[in-house]
C-alpha positions as a LaTeX table, in Angstrom:
\begin{tabular}{lrrr}
\hline
Residue & $x$ (\AA) & $y$ (\AA) & $z$ (\AA) \\
\hline
Unk1 & $-28.97$ & $-22.03$ & 17.18 \\
Unk2 & $-26.87$ & $-21.76$ & 20.23 \\
Unk3 & $-22.58$ & $-21.24$ & 19.02 \\
Unk4 & $-20.57$ & $-23.24$ & 21.87 \\
Unk5 & $-16.93$ & $-22.71$ & 22.11 \\
Unk6 & $-15.21$ & $-24.54$ & 24.43 \\
Unk7 & $-18.46$ & $-25.60$ & 26.11 \\
Unk8 & $-19.42$ & $-21.63$ & 26.99 \\
Unk9 & $-21.98$ & $-19.99$ & 24.98 \\
Unk10 & $-20.07$ & $-16.71$ & 22.67 \\
Unk11 & $-21.18$ & $-13.15$ & 23.35 \\
Unk12 & $-23.25$ & $-11.70$ & 21.03 \\
Unk13 & $-19.88$ & $-9.45$ & 19.83 \\
Unk14 & $-18.08$ & $-12.57$ & 19.88 \\
Unk15 & $-20.22$ & $-14.07$ & 17.50 \\
Unk16 & $-19.83$ & $-10.98$ & 15.73 \\
Unk17 & $-16.24$ & $-10.32$ & 15.45 \\
Unk18 & $-15.69$ & $-14.26$ & 13.93 \\
Unk19 & $-18.37$ & $-13.87$ & 11.27 \\
Unk20 & $-16.56$ & $-10.21$ & 10.62 \\
Unk21 & $-13.28$ & $-12.30$ & 9.91 \\
Unk22 & $-14.14$ & $-15.10$ & 8.38 \\
Unk23 & $-16.82$ & $-12.64$ & 6.28 \\
Unk24 & $-20.27$ & $-14.30$ & 5.78 \\
Unk25 & $-23.70$ & $-13.72$ & 6.62 \\
Unk26 & $-25.38$ & $-15.81$ & 9.38 \\
Unk27 & $-27.27$ & $-18.74$ & 7.63 \\
Unk28 & $-30.59$ & $-18.03$ & 8.63 \\
Unk29 & $-31.01$ & $-14.61$ & 7.18 \\
Unk30 & $-32.21$ & $-14.72$ & 3.47 \\
Unk31 & $-32.47$ & $-11.65$ & 0.81 \\
Unk32 & $-35.65$ & $-11.28$ & $-1.14$ \\
Unk33 & $-37.44$ & $-8.85$ & $-3.06$ \\
Unk34 & $-39.88$ & $-7.29$ & $-0.62$ \\
Unk35 & $-42.52$ & $-4.64$ & $-2.71$ \\
Unk36 & $-41.16$ & $-1.54$ & $-4.73$ \\
Unk37 & $-41.31$ & 0.63 & $-1.53$ \\
Unk38 & $-38.47$ & $-1.13$ & 0.22 \\
Unk39 & $-36.89$ & $-3.08$ & $-3.03$ \\
Unk40 & $-35.06$ & $-5.82$ & $-1.43$ \\
Unk41 & $-34.33$ & $-6.68$ & 2.22 \\
Unk42 & $-33.01$ & $-9.33$ & 4.57 \\
Unk43 & $-35.77$ & $-11.89$ & 6.62 \\
Unk44 & $-35.06$ & $-13.91$ & 9.02 \\
Unk45 & $-35.21$ & $-17.91$ & 8.26 \\
Unk46 & $-35.34$ & $-19.00$ & 11.98 \\
Unk47 & $-36.54$ & $-16.96$ & 15.91 \\
Unk48 & $-33.64$ & $-15.28$ & 16.74 \\
Unk49 & $-32.24$ & $-14.64$ & 20.77 \\
Unk50 & $-32.70$ & $-10.71$ & 22.40 \\
Unk51 & $-29.59$ & $-9.06$ & 21.46 \\
Unk52 & $-28.08$ & $-11.89$ & 19.48 \\
Unk53 & $-25.61$ & $-10.65$ & 16.78 \\
Unk54 & $-27.88$ & $-10.44$ & 13.66 \\
Unk55 & $-25.86$ & $-9.06$ & 10.29 \\
Unk56 & $-22.23$ & $-6.92$ & 9.12 \\
Unk57 & $-22.59$ & $-4.06$ & 7.30 \\
Unk58 & $-20.73$ & $-4.39$ & 4.63 \\
Unk59 & $-18.80$ & $-1.95$ & 2.26 \\
Unk60 & $-15.97$ & 0.33 & 1.80 \\
Unk61 & $-14.64$ & 1.85 & 4.14 \\
Unk62 & $-13.14$ & 5.05 & 4.32 \\
Unk63 & $-12.32$ & 8.45 & 6.05 \\
Unk64 & $-14.47$ & 11.49 & 5.37 \\
Unk65 & $-14.42$ & 14.79 & 5.99 \\
Unk66 & $-18.26$ & 16.20 & 5.76 \\
Unk67 & $-21.62$ & 13.77 & 5.89 \\
Unk68 & $-22.25$ & 14.51 & 2.20 \\
Unk69 & $-19.20$ & 13.05 & 1.03 \\
Unk70 & $-21.07$ & 10.42 & 0.03 \\
Unk71 & $-24.51$ & 10.41 & $-2.18$ \\
Unk72 & $-24.88$ & 6.57 & $-2.66$ \\
Unk73 & $-28.36$ & 5.61 & $-0.51$ \\
Unk74 & $-25.80$ & 2.20 & 0.14 \\
Unk75 & $-23.29$ & 3.99 & 2.11 \\
Unk76 & $-23.52$ & 5.02 & 6.03 \\
Unk77 & $-21.91$ & 7.92 & 7.87 \\
Unk78 & $-20.85$ & 7.54 & 11.58 \\
Unk79 & $-18.19$ & 9.12 & 13.98 \\
Unk80 & $-15.11$ & 6.40 & 15.73 \\
Unk81 & $-12.72$ & 8.08 & 18.23 \\
Unk82 & $-12.78$ & 11.34 & 17.04 \\
Unk83 & $-12.67$ & 10.47 & 13.62 \\
Unk84 & $-15.48$ & 10.65 & 10.59 \\
Unk85 & $-15.87$ & 7.20 & 8.90 \\
Unk86 & $-17.89$ & 6.24 & 5.90 \\
Unk87 & $-19.19$ & 2.58 & 4.94 \\
Unk88 & $-19.98$ & 2.69 & 1.28 \\
Unk89 & $-22.02$ & $-0.60$ & 0.76 \\
Unk90 & $-23.24$ & $-0.09$ & $-3.02$ \\
Unk91 & $-21.10$ & $-2.75$ & $-4.96$ \\
Unk92 & $-22.57$ & $-5.78$ & $-4.86$ \\
Unk93 & $-20.89$ & $-8.45$ & $-3.13$ \\
Unk94 & $-23.21$ & $-11.12$ & $-1.83$ \\
Unk95 & $-24.02$ & $-10.10$ & 1.65 \\
Unk96 & $-27.20$ & $-8.99$ & 2.95 \\
Unk97 & $-26.22$ & $-6.25$ & 5.92 \\
Unk98 & $-26.35$ & $-3.37$ & 2.23 \\
Unk99 & $-30.42$ & $-4.61$ & 2.04 \\
Unk100 & $-31.30$ & $-4.18$ & 5.62 \\
Unk101 & $-34.10$ & $-1.74$ & 5.72 \\
Unk102 & $-34.51$ & 0.79 & 8.72 \\
Unk103 & $-37.22$ & 1.76 & 10.53 \\
Unk104 & $-36.46$ & 3.92 & 12.45 \\
Unk105 & $-39.98$ & 3.95 & 14.52 \\
Unk106 & $-40.10$ & 0.91 & 14.53 \\
Unk107 & $-36.86$ & $-0.66$ & 15.29 \\
Unk108 & $-35.59$ & $-4.45$ & 15.37 \\
Unk109 & $-32.07$ & $-4.05$ & 15.68 \\
Unk110 & $-29.63$ & $-1.65$ & 16.76 \\
Unk111 & $-26.35$ & $-0.40$ & 15.21 \\
Unk112 & $-23.11$ & $-1.26$ & 17.97 \\
Unk113 & $-19.38$ & $-0.62$ & 16.60 \\
Unk114 & $-16.51$ & $-3.65$ & 16.50 \\
Unk115 & $-12.99$ & $-2.77$ & 16.37 \\
Unk116 & $-11.70$ & $-5.80$ & 14.37 \\
Unk117 & $-7.65$ & $-5.57$ & 13.73 \\
Unk118 & $-8.15$ & $-1.79$ & 13.98 \\
Unk119 & $-10.61$ & $-1.04$ & 12.02 \\
Unk120 & $-13.67$ & $-0.80$ & 13.32 \\
Unk121 & $-17.18$ & $-2.48$ & 11.37 \\
Unk122 & $-20.58$ & $-2.43$ & 11.66 \\
Unk123 & $-23.02$ & $-4.38$ & 13.42 \\
Unk124 & $-26.86$ & $-4.72$ & 13.81 \\
Unk125 & $-27.67$ & $-6.95$ & 17.21 \\
Unk126 & $-31.64$ & $-7.97$ & 17.63 \\
Unk127 & $-33.17$ & $-5.36$ & 19.81 \\
Unk128 & $-35.53$ & $-8.40$ & 20.43 \\
Unk129 & $-39.25$ & $-7.99$ & 18.05 \\
Unk130 & $-37.84$ & $-10.79$ & 15.47 \\
Unk131 & $-39.31$ & $-13.88$ & 17.15 \\
Unk132 & $-41.41$ & $-14.89$ & 13.51 \\
Unk133 & $-39.75$ & $-16.96$ & 10.47 \\
Unk134 & $-40.05$ & $-14.10$ & 7.74 \\
Unk135 & $-39.97$ & $-11.07$ & 9.73 \\
Unk136 & $-37.62$ & $-8.09$ & 7.77 \\
Unk137 & $-34.73$ & $-7.56$ & 9.58 \\
\hline
\end{tabular}
């Protein structure tokens, strides 16, 4: 699963930038129905190395004046360079980041902002406890 560029291993940030640029999810991810409480979710079909890029949370990026501007359960709000942004992923677009189920007690990924072409993108990076096929992200 190690990706290489000119004989060197890609950094996790570079891997994220590459996936942002091509607009595709990782091939080892699968979206499917989990249960009636969680609904749909994202599962890994392979081992993920710690600190690796996993998936981008994609959607419509907008500047927001207020934390409650977006009422969607798929809205992710964040600060970047002193401005309040919102990514609204409520529209089904075939990508998997919008289906990630957050676990506040035992999170397995960490969100990191990555700037590409002047726009902030929210990317999830593995924190080290996804070790089995079928683990929920």
